[in-house]
Amino acid sequence: MLTVSALYIYPIKSLGGIAVDSAMVTDRGFKYDRRWMLVDENNIFLSQREIAQMALLKVEIEAEGLRVSHKYRDEIISIPFAPQGNETCSVVVWDDTCPAIYVSNEADKWFSNMLGYKCRLVYMPDDSHRLVDEKYSPGKELTSFSDAYPFLLIGQASLDELNSRLADALPINRFRPNMVFTGGEPHSEDIIKNFSINGIYFKGVKLCARCIITTTDQDTGIRNKEPLKTLAKYRVKNNNILFGQNLVNKGEGIIAVGDVLENITLHENNERFMV
């Protein structure tokens, strides 16, 4: 039996995540997940790939909006759920261009000061519809400002397998999943095609290719060679280091830690690759 063991929301793309006991599934991922994003002067998205110190900005969800703080500085900003202005823009996330709203001049100044890099904070309104890659999922599913898909699923056994190969164990936050489950074998998520939780349907559409963000300590912003160095020894396929399964969903509702993954079907080529 596969059981949800952890859930995470990342309200502002590439900033610190939030562990939650339950989460609302919407038409484009968890409620609040990556609905905000930092962009550069050309309105191109920013992430920890370019600015590792983004990991040090921690986010909390409060009654009226987000509370963002710096882990090592006495600096805090509150961001209302609704943008304070109505200035619209077009922003770029990888190959996609989508409508967004600038949040506020105050937010722009605060984040630019915290990161030492001129940037602006934008919000994705409900009428901004960004589709996932139809090459992997032709159902016209939506995602927010995520890299490509609304959910990332990782099995705890997969992390345990990796940590058994490392000198120093790493936490799951290196991989920024939305859902973690217990049960099954290492990398069981590789072969999951369909499942449901509380009547909400999820489909595994593409294994997740991992980047330099996984080498960034989420508490210090310091980079190292792991886990990519070790994963490259047993998790490479088509020149990509793979860890976790991207998901799309159909249906909305609440899922919680302790819920069971039900009605599981597997991909036809259901062999996990490990060496």
PDB file of C-alpha atoms in Angstrom:
ATOM      1  CA  MET A   1       0.000   0.000   0.000  1.00  0.00           C
ATOM      2  CA  LEU A   2       1.291   3.430  -0.981  1.00  0.00           C
ATOM      3  CA  THR A   3       0.460   6.203   1.481  1.00  0.00           C
ATOM      4  CA  VAL A   4       0.965   9.969   1.320  1.00  0.00           C
ATOM      5  CA  SER A   5       3.649  10.814   3.885  1.00  0.00           C
ATOM      6  CA  ALA A   6       4.352  14.483   3.106  1.00  0.00           C
ATOM      7  CA  LEU A   7       2.903  17.368   1.105  1.00  0.00           C
ATOM      8  CA  TYR A   8       4.654  20.576   0.042  1.00  0.00           C
ATOM      9  CA  ILE A   9       3.570  23.896  -1.446  1.00  0.00           C
ATOM     10  CA  TYR A  10       5.943  26.442  -3.028  1.00  0.00           C
ATOM     11  CA  PRO A  11       3.943  29.691  -3.283  1.00  0.00           C
ATOM     12  CA  ILE A  12       6.772  31.712  -4.874  1.00  0.00           C
ATOM     13  CA  LYS A  13       8.681  29.790  -7.515  1.00  0.00           C
ATOM     14  CA  SER A  14      12.134  28.645  -6.352  1.00  0.00           C
ATOM     15  CA  LEU A  15      11.799  30.071  -2.836  1.00  0.00           C
ATOM     16  CA  GLY A  16      11.464  27.944   0.280  1.00  0.00           C
ATOM     17  CA  GLY A  17       8.689  25.373   0.400  1.00  0.00           C
ATOM     18  CA  ILE A  18       6.028  24.797   3.033  1.00  0.00           C
ATOM     19  CA  ALA A  19       5.227  21.383   4.523  1.00  0.00           C
ATOM     20  CA  VAL A  20       1.470  21.015   5.046  1.00  0.00           C
ATOM     21  CA  ASP A  21      -0.777  18.335   6.508  1.00  0.00           C
ATOM     22  CA  SER A  22      -3.382  18.794   3.776  1.00  0.00           C
ATOM     23  CA  ALA A  23      -3.687  20.688   0.515  1.00  0.00           C
ATOM     24  CA  MET A  24      -6.394  21.747  -1.912  1.00  0.00           C
ATOM     25  CA  VAL A  25      -5.975  20.373  -5.443  1.00  0.00           C
ATOM     26  CA  THR A  26      -7.012  22.977  -8.038  1.00  0.00           C
ATOM     27  CA  ASP A  27      -7.091  23.098 -11.834  1.00  0.00           C
ATOM     28  CA  ARG A  28      -3.330  23.882 -11.924  1.00  0.00           C
ATOM     29  CA  GLY A  29      -1.770  22.227  -8.887  1.00  0.00           C
ATOM     30  CA  PHE A  30      -2.085  22.809  -5.162  1.00  0.00           C
ATOM     31  CA  LYS A  31      -3.780  26.022  -4.093  1.00  0.00           C
ATOM     32  CA  TYR A  32      -1.170  28.823  -3.864  1.00  0.00           C
ATOM     33  CA  ASP A  33       1.550  26.614  -5.406  1.00  0.00           C
ATOM     34  CA  ARG A  34       3.864  28.714  -7.621  1.00  0.00           C
ATOM     35  CA  ARG A  35       1.254  31.372  -8.324  1.00  0.00           C
ATOM     36  CA  TRP A  36       3.962  33.993  -7.655  1.00  0.00           C
ATOM     37  CA  MET A  37       7.349  34.272  -9.379  1.00  0.00           C
ATOM     38  CA  LEU A  38      10.369  36.546  -9.535  1.00  0.00           C
ATOM     39  CA  VAL A  39      11.403  37.818 -12.962  1.00  0.00           C
ATOM     40  CA  ASP A  40      14.372  39.785 -14.258  1.00  0.00           C
ATOM     41  CA  GLU A  41      14.308  43.078 -16.183  1.00  0.00           C
ATOM     42  CA  ASN A  42      13.244  41.192 -19.317  1.00  0.00           C
ATOM     43  CA  ASN A  43      10.386  39.425 -17.495  1.00  0.00           C
ATOM     44  CA  ILE A  44      12.191  36.087 -17.702  1.00  0.00           C
ATOM     45  CA  PHE A  45      11.761  33.841 -14.673  1.00  0.00           C
ATOM     46  CA  LEU A  46      14.446  33.569 -12.010  1.00  0.00           C
ATOM     47  CA  SER A  47      15.278  30.442 -10.050  1.00  0.00           C
ATOM     48  CA  GLN A  48      17.899  28.948  -7.774  1.00  0.00           C
ATOM     49  CA  ARG A  49      19.736  27.849 -10.905  1.00  0.00           C
ATOM     50  CA  GLU A  50      20.963  31.431 -11.282  1.00  0.00           C
ATOM     51  CA  ILE A  51      20.580  32.713  -7.708  1.00  0.00           C
ATOM     52  CA  ALA A  52      21.195  30.039  -5.079  1.00  0.00           C
ATOM     53  CA  GLN A  53      20.405  32.524  -2.296  1.00  0.00           C
ATOM     54  CA  MET A  54      16.719  32.320  -3.230  1.00  0.00           C
ATOM     55  CA  ALA A  55      16.689  29.208  -1.035  1.00  0.00           C
ATOM     56  CA  LEU A  56      17.167  31.432   2.015  1.00  0.00           C
ATOM     57  CA  LEU A  57      13.868  33.247   1.492  1.00  0.00           C
ATOM     58  CA  LYS A  58      11.250  31.337   3.451  1.00  0.00           C
ATOM     59  CA  VAL A  59       7.528  31.616   2.817  1.00  0.00           C
ATOM     60  CA  GLU A  60       4.538  31.185   5.128  1.00  0.00           C
ATOM     61  CA  ILE A  61       0.846  31.289   4.251  1.00  0.00           C
ATOM     62  CA  GLU A  62      -1.175  33.534   6.556  1.00  0.00           C
ATOM     63  CA  ALA A  63      -4.834  34.570   6.670  1.00  0.00           C
ATOM     64  CA  GLU A  64      -4.416  37.592   4.372  1.00  0.00           C
ATOM     65  CA  GLY A  65      -1.491  36.551   2.200  1.00  0.00           C
ATOM     66  CA  LEU A  66       2.122  35.429   2.201  1.00  0.00           C
ATOM     67  CA  ARG A  67       4.803  36.252   4.755  1.00  0.00           C
ATOM     68  CA  VAL A  68       8.330  36.063   3.366  1.00  0.00           C
ATOM     69  CA  SER A  69      11.425  36.235   5.562  1.00  0.00           C
ATOM     70  CA  HIS A  70      15.177  35.856   5.151  1.00  0.00           C
ATOM     71  CA  LYS A  71      16.586  32.922   7.071  1.00  0.00           C
ATOM     72  CA  TYR A  72      19.605  34.841   8.358  1.00  0.00           C
ATOM     73  CA  ARG A  73      18.465  38.461   8.256  1.00  0.00           C
ATOM     74  CA  ASP A  74      15.812  40.260  10.252  1.00  0.00           C
ATOM     75  CA  GLU A  75      13.871  41.138   7.115  1.00  0.00           C
ATOM     76  CA  ILE A  76      10.176  40.357   6.527  1.00  0.00           C
ATOM     77  CA  ILE A  77       7.575  41.364   3.957  1.00  0.00           C
ATOM     78  CA  SER A  78       3.845  40.627   3.788  1.00  0.00           C
ATOM     79  CA  ILE A  79       2.311  40.051   0.361  1.00  0.00           C
ATOM     80  CA  PRO A  80      -1.511  40.161   0.069  1.00  0.00           C
ATOM     81  CA  PHE A  81      -3.125  37.386  -1.920  1.00  0.00           C
ATOM     82  CA  ALA A  82      -4.483  39.995  -4.362  1.00  0.00           C
ATOM     83  CA  PRO A  83      -1.863  42.117  -6.182  1.00  0.00           C
ATOM     84  CA  GLN A  84      -1.912  45.737  -5.041  1.00  0.00           C
ATOM     85  CA  GLY A  85      -1.830  47.083  -8.588  1.00  0.00           C
ATOM     86  CA  ASN A  86      -3.381  46.118 -11.921  1.00  0.00           C
ATOM     87  CA  GLU A  87      -0.381  46.473 -14.235  1.00  0.00           C
ATOM     88  CA  THR A  88      -0.315  43.428 -16.462  1.00  0.00           C
ATOM     89  CA  CYS A  89       2.664  41.924 -18.266  1.00  0.00           C
ATOM     90  CA  SER A  90       3.824  38.891 -20.203  1.00  0.00           C
ATOM     91  CA  VAL A  91       6.364  36.656 -18.488  1.00  0.00           C
ATOM     92  CA  VAL A  92       8.558  33.845 -19.783  1.00  0.00           C
ATOM     93  CA  VAL A  93       8.910  30.435 -18.129  1.00  0.00           C
ATOM     94  CA  TRP A  94      11.188  28.267 -20.258  1.00  0.00           C
ATOM     95  CA  ASP A  95       9.456  28.083 -23.672  1.00  0.00           C
ATOM     96  CA  ASP A  96       6.151  29.506 -22.457  1.00  0.00           C
ATOM     97  CA  THR A  97       4.964  33.109 -22.401  1.00  0.00           C
ATOM     98  CA  CYS A  98       1.941  33.803 -20.239  1.00  0.00           C
ATOM     99  CA  PRO A  99       0.003  36.749 -18.761  1.00  0.00           C
ATOM    100  CA  ALA A 100       0.772  37.912 -15.225  1.00  0.00           C
ATOM    101  CA  ILE A 101       0.322  40.906 -12.928  1.00  0.00           C
ATOM    102  CA  TYR A 102       3.069  42.902 -11.216  1.00  0.00           C
ATOM    103  CA  VAL A 103       2.479  42.621  -7.463  1.00  0.00           C
ATOM    104  CA  SER A 104       3.842  45.914  -6.071  1.00  0.00           C
ATOM    105  CA  ASN A 105       6.800  48.277  -6.152  1.00  0.00           C
ATOM    106  CA  GLU A 106       7.375  47.527  -2.477  1.00  0.00           C
ATOM    107  CA  ALA A 107       7.779  43.817  -3.217  1.00  0.00           C
ATOM    108  CA  ASP A 108      10.124  44.533  -6.125  1.00  0.00           C
ATOM    109  CA  LYS A 109      12.404  46.651  -3.913  1.00  0.00           C
ATOM    110  CA  TRP A 110      12.381  44.135  -1.067  1.00  0.00           C
ATOM    111  CA  PHE A 111      13.295  41.123  -3.180  1.00  0.00           C
ATOM    112  CA  SER A 112      15.903  43.067  -5.149  1.00  0.00           C
ATOM    113  CA  ASN A 113      17.526  44.105  -1.879  1.00  0.00           C
ATOM    114  CA  MET A 114      17.422  40.600  -0.392  1.00  0.00           C
ATOM    115  CA  LEU A 115      18.958  38.963  -3.452  1.00  0.00           C
ATOM    116  CA  GLY A 116      21.278  41.744  -4.600  1.00  0.00           C
ATOM    117  CA  TYR A 117      19.717  41.373  -8.032  1.00  0.00           C
ATOM    118  CA  LYS A 118      17.158  43.644  -9.674  1.00  0.00           C
ATOM    119  CA  CYS A 119      13.915  41.743 -10.012  1.00  0.00           C
ATOM    120  CA  ARG A 120      10.148  42.034  -9.874  1.00  0.00           C
ATOM    121  CA  LEU A 121       7.463  39.872  -8.290  1.00  0.00           C
ATOM    122  CA  VAL A 122       4.567  38.762 -10.493  1.00  0.00           C
ATOM    123  CA  TYR A 123       1.337  36.869  -9.856  1.00  0.00           C
ATOM    124  CA  MET A 124      -0.568  34.448 -12.107  1.00  0.00           C
ATOM    125  CA  PRO A 125      -4.292  35.363 -12.093  1.00  0.00           C
ATOM    126  CA  ASP A 126      -6.977  32.730 -12.591  1.00  0.00           C
ATOM    127  CA  ASP A 127      -7.562  33.772 -16.215  1.00  0.00           C
ATOM    128  CA  SER A 128      -3.914  33.109 -17.143  1.00  0.00           C
ATOM    129  CA  HIS A 129      -3.930  29.595 -18.576  1.00  0.00           C
ATOM    130  CA  ARG A 130      -0.579  27.914 -19.119  1.00  0.00           C
ATOM    131  CA  LEU A 131      -0.759  24.436 -20.646  1.00  0.00           C
ATOM    132  CA  VAL A 132       1.574  21.560 -19.877  1.00  0.00           C
ATOM    133  CA  ASP A 133       3.649  20.118 -22.717  1.00  0.00           C
ATOM    134  CA  GLU A 134       1.166  18.405 -25.043  1.00  0.00           C
ATOM    135  CA  LYS A 135       3.928  16.073 -26.227  1.00  0.00           C
ATOM    136  CA  TYR A 136       3.658  14.272 -22.891  1.00  0.00           C
ATOM    137  CA  SER A 137       0.061  15.013 -21.930  1.00  0.00           C
ATOM    138  CA  PRO A 138      -2.391  16.079 -24.674  1.00  0.00           C
ATOM    139  CA  GLY A 139      -5.301  16.668 -22.294  1.00  0.00           C
ATOM    140  CA  LYS A 140      -4.821  20.473 -22.140  1.00  0.00           C
ATOM    141  CA  GLU A 141      -4.069  20.348 -18.419  1.00  0.00           C
ATOM    142  CA  LEU A 142      -2.910  23.548 -16.760  1.00  0.00           C
ATOM    143  CA  THR A 143       0.065  24.360 -14.603  1.00  0.00           C
ATOM    144  CA  SER A 144       1.134  27.484 -12.756  1.00  0.00           C
ATOM    145  CA  PHE A 145       4.684  28.906 -12.768  1.00  0.00           C
ATOM    146  CA  SER A 146       6.152  25.438 -12.165  1.00  0.00           C
ATOM    147  CA  ASP A 147       8.922  24.349 -14.507  1.00  0.00           C
ATOM    148  CA  ALA A 148       6.510  22.247 -16.549  1.00  0.00           C
ATOM    149  CA  TYR A 149       3.863  20.284 -14.627  1.00  0.00           C
ATOM    150  CA  PRO A 150       1.549  20.900 -11.653  1.00  0.00           C
ATOM    151  CA  PHE A 151       2.808  18.088  -9.394  1.00  0.00           C
ATOM    152  CA  LEU A 152       5.992  16.179  -8.613  1.00  0.00           C
ATOM    153  CA  LEU A 153       5.738  12.780  -6.905  1.00  0.00           C
ATOM    154  CA  ILE A 154       8.637  11.069  -5.112  1.00  0.00           C
ATOM    155  CA  GLY A 155       8.709   7.847  -3.082  1.00  0.00           C
ATOM    156  CA  GLN A 156      10.430   7.913   0.298  1.00  0.00           C
ATOM    157  CA  ALA A 157      12.073   4.620  -0.681  1.00  0.00           C
ATOM    158  CA  SER A 158      13.761   6.412  -3.589  1.00  0.00           C
ATOM    159  CA  LEU A 159      15.341   8.947  -1.249  1.00  0.00           C
ATOM    160  CA  ASP A 160      16.329   6.185   1.163  1.00  0.00           C
ATOM    161  CA  GLU A 161      18.044   4.318  -1.687  1.00  0.00           C
ATOM    162  CA  LEU A 162      19.947   7.440  -2.688  1.00  0.00           C
ATOM    163  CA  ASN A 163      20.985   8.205   0.885  1.00  0.00           C
ATOM    164  CA  SER A 164      22.291   4.647   1.286  1.00  0.00           C
ATOM    165  CA  ARG A 165      24.815   5.522  -1.428  1.00  0.00           C
ATOM    166  CA  LEU A 166      25.850   8.906   0.024  1.00  0.00           C
ATOM    167  CA  ALA A 167      28.338   9.699   2.761  1.00  0.00           C
ATOM    168  CA  ASP A 168      25.930  12.310   4.155  1.00  0.00           C
ATOM    169  CA  ALA A 169      22.180  11.808   3.901  1.00  0.00           C
ATOM    170  CA  LEU A 170      20.174  14.525   2.172  1.00  0.00           C
ATOM    171  CA  PRO A 171      16.658  15.747   3.029  1.00  0.00           C
ATOM    172  CA  ILE A 172      13.764  15.545   0.611  1.00  0.00           C
ATOM    173  CA  ASN A 173      13.731  19.341   0.217  1.00  0.00           C
ATOM    174  CA  ARG A 174      16.648  19.059  -2.218  1.00  0.00           C
ATOM    175  CA  PHE A 175      14.161  17.661  -4.736  1.00  0.00           C
ATOM    176  CA  ARG A 176      11.231  20.016  -4.080  1.00  0.00           C
ATOM    177  CA  PRO A 177       8.386  17.471  -4.444  1.00  0.00           C
ATOM    178  CA  ASN A 178       4.703  18.205  -3.976  1.00  0.00           C
ATOM    179  CA  MET A 179       3.862  14.694  -2.786  1.00  0.00           C
ATOM    180  CA  VAL A 180       5.941  12.067  -1.020  1.00  0.00           C
ATOM    181  CA  PHE A 181       4.667   8.564  -0.370  1.00  0.00           C
ATOM    182  CA  THR A 182       5.771   5.572   1.678  1.00  0.00           C
ATOM    183  CA  GLY A 183       5.527   1.964   0.582  1.00  0.00           C
ATOM    184  CA  GLY A 184       6.731   0.264  -2.552  1.00  0.00           C
ATOM    185  CA  GLU A 185      10.259  -0.189  -3.814  1.00  0.00           C
ATOM    186  CA  PRO A 186      12.845   2.478  -4.663  1.00  0.00           C
ATOM    187  CA  HIS A 187      11.651   4.444  -7.709  1.00  0.00           C
ATOM    188  CA  SER A 188       8.206   2.871  -7.763  1.00  0.00           C
ATOM    189  CA  GLU A 189       7.042   6.286  -8.975  1.00  0.00           C
ATOM    190  CA  ASP A 190       8.871   5.637 -12.275  1.00  0.00           C
ATOM    191  CA  ILE A 191       6.254   3.161 -13.396  1.00  0.00           C
ATOM    192  CA  ILE A 192       3.038   4.638 -12.009  1.00  0.00           C
ATOM    193  CA  LYS A 193       0.726   5.625 -14.853  1.00  0.00           C
ATOM    194  CA  ASN A 194      -2.523   6.432 -13.033  1.00  0.00           C
ATOM    195  CA  PHE A 195      -3.803   6.626  -9.468  1.00  0.00           C
ATOM    196  CA  SER A 196      -6.383   8.447  -7.391  1.00  0.00           C
ATOM    197  CA  ILE A 197      -6.503  10.038  -3.944  1.00  0.00           C
ATOM    198  CA  ASN A 198      -9.910  10.833  -2.434  1.00  0.00           C
ATOM    199  CA  GLY A 199     -11.494  10.552  -5.867  1.00  0.00           C
ATOM    200  CA  ILE A 200      -9.015  12.951  -7.503  1.00  0.00           C
ATOM    201  CA  TYR A 201      -7.347  11.444 -10.555  1.00  0.00           C
ATOM    202  CA  PHE A 202      -3.596  11.799 -11.152  1.00  0.00           C
ATOM    203  CA  LYS A 203      -1.560  10.683 -14.160  1.00  0.00           C
ATOM    204  CA  GLY A 204       2.198  10.178 -14.340  1.00  0.00           C
ATOM    205  CA  VAL A 205       3.369  11.839 -17.542  1.00  0.00           C
ATOM    206  CA  LYS A 206       7.146  12.278 -17.452  1.00  0.00           C
ATOM    207  CA  LEU A 207      10.083  11.417 -15.230  1.00  0.00           C
ATOM    208  CA  CYS A 208      11.680  14.534 -13.784  1.00  0.00           C
ATOM    209  CA  ALA A 209      15.099  15.524 -15.142  1.00  0.00           C
ATOM    210  CA  ARG A 210      17.146  16.998 -12.302  1.00  0.00           C
ATOM    211  CA  CYS A 211      19.317  20.110 -12.366  1.00  0.00           C
ATOM    212  CA  ILE A 212      21.807  22.009 -10.224  1.00  0.00           C
ATOM    213  CA  ILE A 213      19.109  23.079  -7.756  1.00  0.00           C
ATOM    214  CA  THR A 214      19.320  19.622  -6.173  1.00  0.00           C
ATOM    215  CA  THR A 215      22.928  20.404  -5.197  1.00  0.00           C
ATOM    216  CA  THR A 216      21.887  23.544  -3.288  1.00  0.00           C
ATOM    217  CA  ASP A 217      21.583  23.232   0.484  1.00  0.00           C
ATOM    218  CA  GLN A 218      18.156  24.733   1.181  1.00  0.00           C
ATOM    219  CA  ASP A 219      19.274  25.991   4.601  1.00  0.00           C
ATOM    220  CA  THR A 220      22.543  27.657   3.605  1.00  0.00           C
ATOM    221  CA  GLY A 221      22.340  28.298  -0.151  1.00  0.00           C
ATOM    222  CA  ILE A 222      25.715  26.546  -0.549  1.00  0.00           C
ATOM    223  CA  ARG A 223      26.217  24.218  -3.506  1.00  0.00           C
ATOM    224  CA  ASN A 224      28.060  20.909  -3.625  1.00  0.00           C
ATOM    225  CA  LYS A 225      28.423  18.066  -6.118  1.00  0.00           C
ATOM    226  CA  GLU A 226      25.826  15.830  -4.520  1.00  0.00           C
ATOM    227  CA  PRO A 227      23.374  14.339  -5.201  1.00  0.00           C
ATOM    228  CA  LEU A 228      23.949  14.674  -8.963  1.00  0.00           C
ATOM    229  CA  LYS A 229      27.369  13.014  -8.781  1.00  0.00           C
ATOM    230  CA  THR A 230      25.916   9.873  -7.222  1.00  0.00           C
ATOM    231  CA  LEU A 231      22.651   9.869  -9.172  1.00  0.00           C
ATOM    232  CA  ALA A 232      24.667   9.998 -12.392  1.00  0.00           C
ATOM    233  CA  LYS A 233      25.963   6.524 -11.553  1.00  0.00           C
ATOM    234  CA  TYR A 234      22.557   4.840 -11.598  1.00  0.00           C
ATOM    235  CA  ARG A 235      19.777   7.215 -12.675  1.00  0.00           C
ATOM    236  CA  VAL A 236      20.784   8.434 -16.147  1.00  0.00           C
ATOM    237  CA  LYS A 237      18.626   7.903 -19.188  1.00  0.00           C
ATOM    238  CA  ASN A 238      18.963   9.739 -22.524  1.00  0.00           C
ATOM    239  CA  ASN A 239      21.622  11.960 -20.929  1.00  0.00           C
ATOM    240  CA  ASN A 240      19.225  13.116 -18.193  1.00  0.00           C
ATOM    241  CA  ILE A 241      19.531  12.436 -14.478  1.00  0.00           C
ATOM    242  CA  LEU A 242      16.031  11.377 -13.421  1.00  0.00           C
ATOM    243  CA  PHE A 243      14.438  11.428  -9.973  1.00  0.00           C
ATOM    244  CA  GLY A 244      10.681  11.655  -9.387  1.00  0.00           C
ATOM    245  CA  GLN A 245       7.594  11.574 -11.605  1.00  0.00           C
ATOM    246  CA  ASN A 246       5.719  14.597 -12.953  1.00  0.00           C
ATOM    247  CA  LEU A 247       1.946  14.433 -12.651  1.00  0.00           C
ATOM    248  CA  VAL A 248      -1.153  16.080 -14.060  1.00  0.00           C
ATOM    249  CA  ASN A 249      -4.566  15.894 -12.431  1.00  0.00           C
ATOM    250  CA  LYS A 250      -8.259  15.747 -13.188  1.00  0.00           C
ATOM    251  CA  GLY A 251     -10.670  16.856 -10.508  1.00  0.00           C
ATOM    252  CA  GLU A 252     -10.352  19.051  -7.453  1.00  0.00           C
ATOM    253  CA  GLY A 253     -10.553  18.508  -3.717  1.00  0.00           C
ATOM    254  CA  ILE A 254      -8.431  18.029  -0.618  1.00  0.00           C
ATOM    255  CA  ILE A 255      -5.742  15.432  -0.045  1.00  0.00           C
ATOM    256  CA  ALA A 256      -3.924  14.883   3.233  1.00  0.00           C
ATOM    257  CA  VAL A 257      -0.985  13.120   4.797  1.00  0.00           C
ATOM    258  CA  GLY A 258      -2.107   9.584   5.522  1.00  0.00           C
ATOM    259  CA  ASP A 259      -4.290   9.274   2.425  1.00  0.00           C
ATOM    260  CA  VAL A 260      -3.815   6.168   0.295  1.00  0.00           C
ATOM    261  CA  LEU A 261      -2.898   6.112  -3.394  1.00  0.00           C
ATOM    262  CA  GLU A 262      -5.705   4.008  -4.905  1.00  0.00           C
ATOM    263  CA  ASN A 263      -6.620   2.483  -8.273  1.00  0.00           C
ATOM    264  CA  ILE A 264      -2.972   2.363  -9.311  1.00  0.00           C
ATOM    265  CA  THR A 265      -2.119   1.283 -12.854  1.00  0.00           C
ATOM    266  CA  LEU A 266       1.386   0.962 -14.256  1.00  0.00           C
ATOM    267  CA  HIS A 267       3.021   2.018 -17.499  1.00  0.00           C
ATOM    268  CA  GLU A 268       3.354  -0.789 -20.033  1.00  0.00           C
ATOM    269  CA  ASN A 269       7.141  -0.636 -19.878  1.00  0.00           C
ATOM    270  CA  ASN A 270       7.113  -1.013 -16.117  1.00  0.00           C
ATOM    271  CA  GLU A 271      10.782  -1.621 -15.395  1.00  0.00           C
ATOM    272  CA  ARG A 272      12.546   0.698 -12.983  1.00  0.00           C
ATOM    273  CA  PHE A 273      16.080   1.419 -14.126  1.00  0.00           C
ATOM    274  CA  MET A 274      18.859   1.084 -11.554  1.00  0.00           C
ATOM    275  CA  VAL A 275      22.434  -0.138 -11.856  1.00  0.00           C
TER     276      VAL A 275
END
